[in-house]
mmCIF file of C-alpha atoms in Angstrom:
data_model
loop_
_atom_site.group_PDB
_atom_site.id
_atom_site.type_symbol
_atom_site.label_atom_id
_atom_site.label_comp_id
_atom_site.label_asym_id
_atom_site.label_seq_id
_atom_site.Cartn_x
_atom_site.Cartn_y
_atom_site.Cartn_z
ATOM 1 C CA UNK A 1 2.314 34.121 20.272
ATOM 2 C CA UNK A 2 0.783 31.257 17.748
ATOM 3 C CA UNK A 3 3.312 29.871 15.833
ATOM 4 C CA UNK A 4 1.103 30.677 12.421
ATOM 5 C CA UNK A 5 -1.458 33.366 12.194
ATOM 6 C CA UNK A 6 -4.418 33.688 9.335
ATOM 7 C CA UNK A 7 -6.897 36.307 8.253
ATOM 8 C CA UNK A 8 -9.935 34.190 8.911
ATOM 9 C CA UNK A 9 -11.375 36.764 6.105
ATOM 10 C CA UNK A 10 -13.616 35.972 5.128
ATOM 11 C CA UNK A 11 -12.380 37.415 1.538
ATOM 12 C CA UNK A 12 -15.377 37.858 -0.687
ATOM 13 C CA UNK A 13 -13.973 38.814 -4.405
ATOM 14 C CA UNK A 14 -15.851 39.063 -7.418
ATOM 15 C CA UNK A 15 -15.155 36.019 -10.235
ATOM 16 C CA UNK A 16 -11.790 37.476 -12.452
ATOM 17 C CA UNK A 17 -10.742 39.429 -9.700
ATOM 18 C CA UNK A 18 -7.309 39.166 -7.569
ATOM 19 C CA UNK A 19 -7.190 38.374 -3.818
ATOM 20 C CA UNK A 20 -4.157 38.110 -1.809
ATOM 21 C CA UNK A 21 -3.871 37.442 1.957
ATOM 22 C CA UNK A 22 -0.732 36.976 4.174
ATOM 23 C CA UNK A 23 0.654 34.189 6.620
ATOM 24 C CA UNK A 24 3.150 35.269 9.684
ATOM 25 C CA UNK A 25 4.805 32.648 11.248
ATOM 26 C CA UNK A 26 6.798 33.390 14.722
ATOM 27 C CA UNK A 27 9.730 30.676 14.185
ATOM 28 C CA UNK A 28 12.038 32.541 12.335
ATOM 29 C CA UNK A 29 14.163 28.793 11.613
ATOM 30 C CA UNK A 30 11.018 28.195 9.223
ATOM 31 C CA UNK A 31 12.824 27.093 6.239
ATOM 32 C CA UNK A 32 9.823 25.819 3.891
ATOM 33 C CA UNK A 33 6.439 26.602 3.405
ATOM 34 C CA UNK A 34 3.336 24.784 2.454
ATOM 35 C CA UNK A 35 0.308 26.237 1.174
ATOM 36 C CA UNK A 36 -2.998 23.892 1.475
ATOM 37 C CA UNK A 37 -6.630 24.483 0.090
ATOM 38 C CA UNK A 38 -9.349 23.025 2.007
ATOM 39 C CA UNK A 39 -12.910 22.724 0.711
ATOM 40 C CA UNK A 40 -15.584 22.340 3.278
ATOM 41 C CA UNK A 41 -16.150 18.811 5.020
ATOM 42 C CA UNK A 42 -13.073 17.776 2.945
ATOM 43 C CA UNK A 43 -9.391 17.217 3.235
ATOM 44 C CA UNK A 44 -6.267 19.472 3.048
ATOM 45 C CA UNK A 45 -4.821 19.413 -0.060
ATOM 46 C CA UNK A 46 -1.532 20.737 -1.080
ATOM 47 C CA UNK A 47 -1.822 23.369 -3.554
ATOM 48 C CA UNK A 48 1.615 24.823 -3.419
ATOM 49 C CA UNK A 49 5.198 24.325 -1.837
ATOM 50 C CA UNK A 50 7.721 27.247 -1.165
ATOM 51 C CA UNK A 51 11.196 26.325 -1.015
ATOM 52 C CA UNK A 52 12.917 29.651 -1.633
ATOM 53 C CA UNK A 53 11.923 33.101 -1.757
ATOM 54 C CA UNK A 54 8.418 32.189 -3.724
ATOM 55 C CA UNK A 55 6.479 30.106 -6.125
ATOM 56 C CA UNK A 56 4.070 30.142 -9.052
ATOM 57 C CA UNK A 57 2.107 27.987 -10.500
ATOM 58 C CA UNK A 58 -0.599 29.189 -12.518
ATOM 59 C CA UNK A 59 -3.011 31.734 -11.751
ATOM 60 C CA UNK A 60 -1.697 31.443 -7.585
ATOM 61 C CA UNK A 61 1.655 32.916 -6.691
ATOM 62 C CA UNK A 62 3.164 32.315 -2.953
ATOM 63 C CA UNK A 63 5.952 35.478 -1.690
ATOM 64 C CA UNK A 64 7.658 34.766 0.989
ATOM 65 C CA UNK A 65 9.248 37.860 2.717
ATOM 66 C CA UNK A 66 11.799 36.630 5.809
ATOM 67 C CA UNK A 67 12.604 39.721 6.769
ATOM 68 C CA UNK A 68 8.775 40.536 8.306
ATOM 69 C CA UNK A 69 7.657 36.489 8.638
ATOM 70 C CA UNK A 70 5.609 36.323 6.683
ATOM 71 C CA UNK A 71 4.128 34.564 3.134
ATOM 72 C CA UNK A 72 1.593 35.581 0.897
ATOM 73 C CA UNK A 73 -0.788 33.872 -1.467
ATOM 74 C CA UNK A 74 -1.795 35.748 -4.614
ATOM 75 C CA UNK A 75 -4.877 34.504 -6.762
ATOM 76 C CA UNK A 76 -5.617 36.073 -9.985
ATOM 77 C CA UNK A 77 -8.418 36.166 -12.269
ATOM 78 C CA UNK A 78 -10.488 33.873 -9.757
ATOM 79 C CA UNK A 79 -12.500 31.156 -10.596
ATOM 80 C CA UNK A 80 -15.736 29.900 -8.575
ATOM 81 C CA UNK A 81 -13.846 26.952 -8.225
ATOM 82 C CA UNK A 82 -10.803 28.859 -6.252
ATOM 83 C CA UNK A 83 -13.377 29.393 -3.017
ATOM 84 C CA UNK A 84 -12.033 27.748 -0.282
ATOM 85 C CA UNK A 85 -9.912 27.828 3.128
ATOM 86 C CA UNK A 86 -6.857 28.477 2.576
ATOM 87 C CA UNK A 87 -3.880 26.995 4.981
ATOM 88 C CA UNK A 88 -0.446 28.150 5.820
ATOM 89 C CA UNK A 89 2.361 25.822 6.683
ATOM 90 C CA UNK A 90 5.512 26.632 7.626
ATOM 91 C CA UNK A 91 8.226 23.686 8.193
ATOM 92 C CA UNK A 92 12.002 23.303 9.536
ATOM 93 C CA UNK A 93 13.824 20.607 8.405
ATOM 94 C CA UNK A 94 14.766 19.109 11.763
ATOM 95 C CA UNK A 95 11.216 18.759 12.606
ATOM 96 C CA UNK A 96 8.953 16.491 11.460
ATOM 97 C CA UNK A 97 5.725 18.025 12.976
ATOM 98 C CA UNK A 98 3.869 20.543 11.012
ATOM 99 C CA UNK A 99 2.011 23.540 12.500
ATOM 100 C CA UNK A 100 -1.015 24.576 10.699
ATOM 101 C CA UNK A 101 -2.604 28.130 10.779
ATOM 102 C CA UNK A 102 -6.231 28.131 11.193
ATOM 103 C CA UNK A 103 -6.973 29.417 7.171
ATOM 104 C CA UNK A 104 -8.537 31.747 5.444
ATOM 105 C CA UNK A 105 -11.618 31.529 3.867
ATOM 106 C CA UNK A 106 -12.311 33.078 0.445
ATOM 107 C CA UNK A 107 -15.447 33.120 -1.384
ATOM 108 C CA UNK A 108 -15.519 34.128 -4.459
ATOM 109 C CA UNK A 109 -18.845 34.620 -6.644
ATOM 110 C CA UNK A 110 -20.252 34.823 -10.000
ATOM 111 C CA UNK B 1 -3.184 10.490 -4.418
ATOM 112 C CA UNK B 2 -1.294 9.250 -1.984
ATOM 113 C CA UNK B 3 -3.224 6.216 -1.674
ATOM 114 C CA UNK B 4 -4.547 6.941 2.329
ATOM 115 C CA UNK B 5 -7.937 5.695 3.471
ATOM 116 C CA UNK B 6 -9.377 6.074 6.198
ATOM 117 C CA UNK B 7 -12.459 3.543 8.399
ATOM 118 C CA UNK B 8 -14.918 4.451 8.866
ATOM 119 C CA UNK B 9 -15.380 7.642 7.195
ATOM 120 C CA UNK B 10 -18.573 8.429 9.653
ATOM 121 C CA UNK B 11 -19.193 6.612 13.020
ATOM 122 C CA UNK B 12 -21.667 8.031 16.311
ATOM 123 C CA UNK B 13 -21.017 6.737 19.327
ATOM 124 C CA UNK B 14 -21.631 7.045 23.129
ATOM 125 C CA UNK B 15 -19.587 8.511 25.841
ATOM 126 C CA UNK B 16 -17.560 6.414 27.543
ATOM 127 C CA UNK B 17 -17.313 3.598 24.821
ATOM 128 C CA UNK B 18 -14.007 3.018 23.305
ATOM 129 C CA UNK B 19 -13.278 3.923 19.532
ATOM 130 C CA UNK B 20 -10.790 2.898 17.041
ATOM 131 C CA UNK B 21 -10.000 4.808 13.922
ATOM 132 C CA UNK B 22 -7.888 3.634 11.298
ATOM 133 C CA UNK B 23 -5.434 4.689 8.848
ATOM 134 C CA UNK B 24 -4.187 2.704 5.691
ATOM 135 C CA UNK B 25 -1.452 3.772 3.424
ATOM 136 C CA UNK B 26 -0.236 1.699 0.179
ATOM 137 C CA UNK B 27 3.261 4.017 -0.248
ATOM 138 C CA UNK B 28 5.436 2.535 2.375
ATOM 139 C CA UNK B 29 5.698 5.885 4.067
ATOM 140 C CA UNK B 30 7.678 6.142 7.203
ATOM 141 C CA UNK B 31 5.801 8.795 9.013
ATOM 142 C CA UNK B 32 1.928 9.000 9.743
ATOM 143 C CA UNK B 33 0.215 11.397 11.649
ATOM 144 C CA UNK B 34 -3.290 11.802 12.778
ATOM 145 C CA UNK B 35 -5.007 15.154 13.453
ATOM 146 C CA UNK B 36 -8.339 16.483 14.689
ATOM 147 C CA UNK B 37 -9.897 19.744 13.325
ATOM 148 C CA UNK B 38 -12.163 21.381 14.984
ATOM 149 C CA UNK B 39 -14.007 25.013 14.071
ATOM 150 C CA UNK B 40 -11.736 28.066 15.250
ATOM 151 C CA UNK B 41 -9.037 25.784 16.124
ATOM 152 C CA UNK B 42 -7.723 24.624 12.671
ATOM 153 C CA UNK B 43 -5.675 21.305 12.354
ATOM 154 C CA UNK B 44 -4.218 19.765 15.534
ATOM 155 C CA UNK B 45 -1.524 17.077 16.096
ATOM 156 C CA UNK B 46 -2.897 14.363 18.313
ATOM 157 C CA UNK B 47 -0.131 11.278 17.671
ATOM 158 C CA UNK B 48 2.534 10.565 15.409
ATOM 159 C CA UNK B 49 4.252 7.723 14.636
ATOM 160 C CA UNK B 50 8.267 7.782 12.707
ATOM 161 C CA UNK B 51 8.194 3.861 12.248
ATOM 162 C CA UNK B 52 6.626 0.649 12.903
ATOM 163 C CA UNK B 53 5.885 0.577 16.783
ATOM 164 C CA UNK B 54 7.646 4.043 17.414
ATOM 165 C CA UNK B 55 4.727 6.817 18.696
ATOM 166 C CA UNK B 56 5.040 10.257 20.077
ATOM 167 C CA UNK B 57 2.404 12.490 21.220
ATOM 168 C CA UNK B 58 1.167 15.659 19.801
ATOM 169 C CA UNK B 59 -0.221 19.297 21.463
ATOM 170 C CA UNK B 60 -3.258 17.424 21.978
ATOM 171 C CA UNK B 61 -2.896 13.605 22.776
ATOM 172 C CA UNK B 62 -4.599 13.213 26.314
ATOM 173 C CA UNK B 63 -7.423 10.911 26.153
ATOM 174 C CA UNK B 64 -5.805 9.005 22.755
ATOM 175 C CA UNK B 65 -3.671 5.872 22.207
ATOM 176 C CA UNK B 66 -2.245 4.813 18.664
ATOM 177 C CA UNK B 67 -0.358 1.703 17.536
ATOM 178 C CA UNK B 68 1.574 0.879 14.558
ATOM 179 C CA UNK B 69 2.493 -2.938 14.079
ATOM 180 C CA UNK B 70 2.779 -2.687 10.448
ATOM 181 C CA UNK B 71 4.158 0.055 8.100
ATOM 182 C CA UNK B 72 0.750 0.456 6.367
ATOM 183 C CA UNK B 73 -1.633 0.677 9.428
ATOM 184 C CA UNK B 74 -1.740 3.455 11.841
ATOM 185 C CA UNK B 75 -4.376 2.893 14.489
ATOM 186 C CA UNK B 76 -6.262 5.923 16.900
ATOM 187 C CA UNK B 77 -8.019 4.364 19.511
ATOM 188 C CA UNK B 78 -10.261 6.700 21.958
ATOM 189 C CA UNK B 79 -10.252 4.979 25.273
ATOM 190 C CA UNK B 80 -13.286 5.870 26.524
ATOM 191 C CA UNK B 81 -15.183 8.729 24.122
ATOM 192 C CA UNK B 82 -16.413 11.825 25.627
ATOM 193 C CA UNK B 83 -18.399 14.547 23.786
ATOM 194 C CA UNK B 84 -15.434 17.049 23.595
ATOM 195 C CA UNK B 85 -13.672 14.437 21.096
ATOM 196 C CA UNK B 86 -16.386 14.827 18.506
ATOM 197 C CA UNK B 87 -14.617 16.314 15.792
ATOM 198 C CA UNK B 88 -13.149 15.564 12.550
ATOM 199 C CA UNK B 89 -10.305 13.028 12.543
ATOM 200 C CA UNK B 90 -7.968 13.267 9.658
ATOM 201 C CA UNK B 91 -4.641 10.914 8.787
ATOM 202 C CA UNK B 92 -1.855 11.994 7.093
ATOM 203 C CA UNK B 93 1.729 10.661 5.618
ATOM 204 C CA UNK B 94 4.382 12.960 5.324
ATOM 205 C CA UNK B 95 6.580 12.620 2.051
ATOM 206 C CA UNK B 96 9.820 11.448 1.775
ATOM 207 C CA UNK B 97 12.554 14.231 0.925
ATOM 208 C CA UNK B 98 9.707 17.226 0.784
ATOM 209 C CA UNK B 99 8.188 16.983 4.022
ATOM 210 C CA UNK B 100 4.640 18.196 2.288
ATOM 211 C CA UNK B 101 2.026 15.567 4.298
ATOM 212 C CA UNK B 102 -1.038 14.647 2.519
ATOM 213 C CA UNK B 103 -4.239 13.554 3.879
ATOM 214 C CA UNK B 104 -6.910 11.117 4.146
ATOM 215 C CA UNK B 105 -10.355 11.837 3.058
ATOM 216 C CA UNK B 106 -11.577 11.919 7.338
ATOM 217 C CA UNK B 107 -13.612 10.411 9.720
ATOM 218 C CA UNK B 108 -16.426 12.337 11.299
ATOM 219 C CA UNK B 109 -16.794 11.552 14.852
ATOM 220 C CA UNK B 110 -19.772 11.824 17.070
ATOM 221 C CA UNK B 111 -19.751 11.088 20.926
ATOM 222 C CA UNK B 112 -23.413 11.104 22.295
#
């Protein structure tokens, strides 16, 4: 089993709208999380971090439920600019390597 | 910004020539790690380095060296390119404290 698994999507939403996908991760040690956005022919960038149970910032709000293993991202009232892959990241602290999930892509249009 | 650049950003070459990529931080970071990314296989570790001249592979190392003589610099040399190592070669420091890692703007690679 991969350590992190992605909807690929893609997720095609309508600008305004809300669009929410999940991450499960098989290592239940997975203490942190790291969500990265990743526009094409570009860079990961980090968009969020997820220390405890979940995060917000802004219009994008990470869950993390460690009962099931797995994290969610939640974007509301989406922008054109919001279309991108989006990458899960879980991370133990006695490991310094980071596994990346594949992404999922969202596209979202006027 | 986490002040990581990356040479050259774009470079063809042919099979069986030798490549070196480089990565350059400005933030004293102790760890550096360079990745390839590929379509339908997402980010992949190739090397890693946890201080100057201390290396450990990745999933995905075979056919890649790396060197770090200086705290800044963290080299990825292709020993002899073949056309399954074109791909997208991205560098990355990892934060101290966090753990987040944040990434160079890439090299595309092209083996003829």
């Amino acid at each position: 089993r991969k350590e992190v698994e992605q909807d690929p999507g893609p997720f095609n939403v309508p600008e305004g709208a809300t669009v929410a996908f999940n991450c499960t991760y098989s290592n239940s040690a997975s203490q942190s999380f790291f969500w990265y956005r990743q526009d094409c022919r570009k860079e990961p960038k980090l968009l969020m971090s997820v220390y405890s149970s979940g995060n917000e910032d802004g219009r994008f709000t990470a869950q993390l439920n460690r009962a099931s293993q797995y994290i969610s991202l939640l974007i509301r009232d989406s922008k054109l600019s919001d279309s991108a892959t989006y990458l899960c990241v879980p991370s133990r602290s006695n490991d310094y390597k980071l596994s990346f999930g594949a992404g999922t892509t969202v596209t979202v249009r006027a | 910004d986490a002040g990581i650049t990356q040479s050259p950003r774009h470079k063809v070459t042919e099979t069986g020539t030798p490549v070196t990529l480089r990565c350059h931080q400005t933030e004293n970071h102790r760890y550096m790690y360079w990745y390839r990314q590929d379509p339908g296989h997402g980010l992949r570790l190739i090397h890693y380095s946890y201080g100057v001249k201390d290396t450990d592979k990745g999933e995905v190392s075979d056919g890649y060296s790396v060197s770090r003589s200086k705290t800044e610099d963290f080299l990825l040399t292709l020993e002899s390119a073949t056309s399954s190592q074109t791909s997208v070669y991205f560098c990355a420091i990892r934060a101290t404290g966090s753990g987040e890692q944040y990434f160079g703007p890439g090299t595309r690679l092209t083996v003829t």
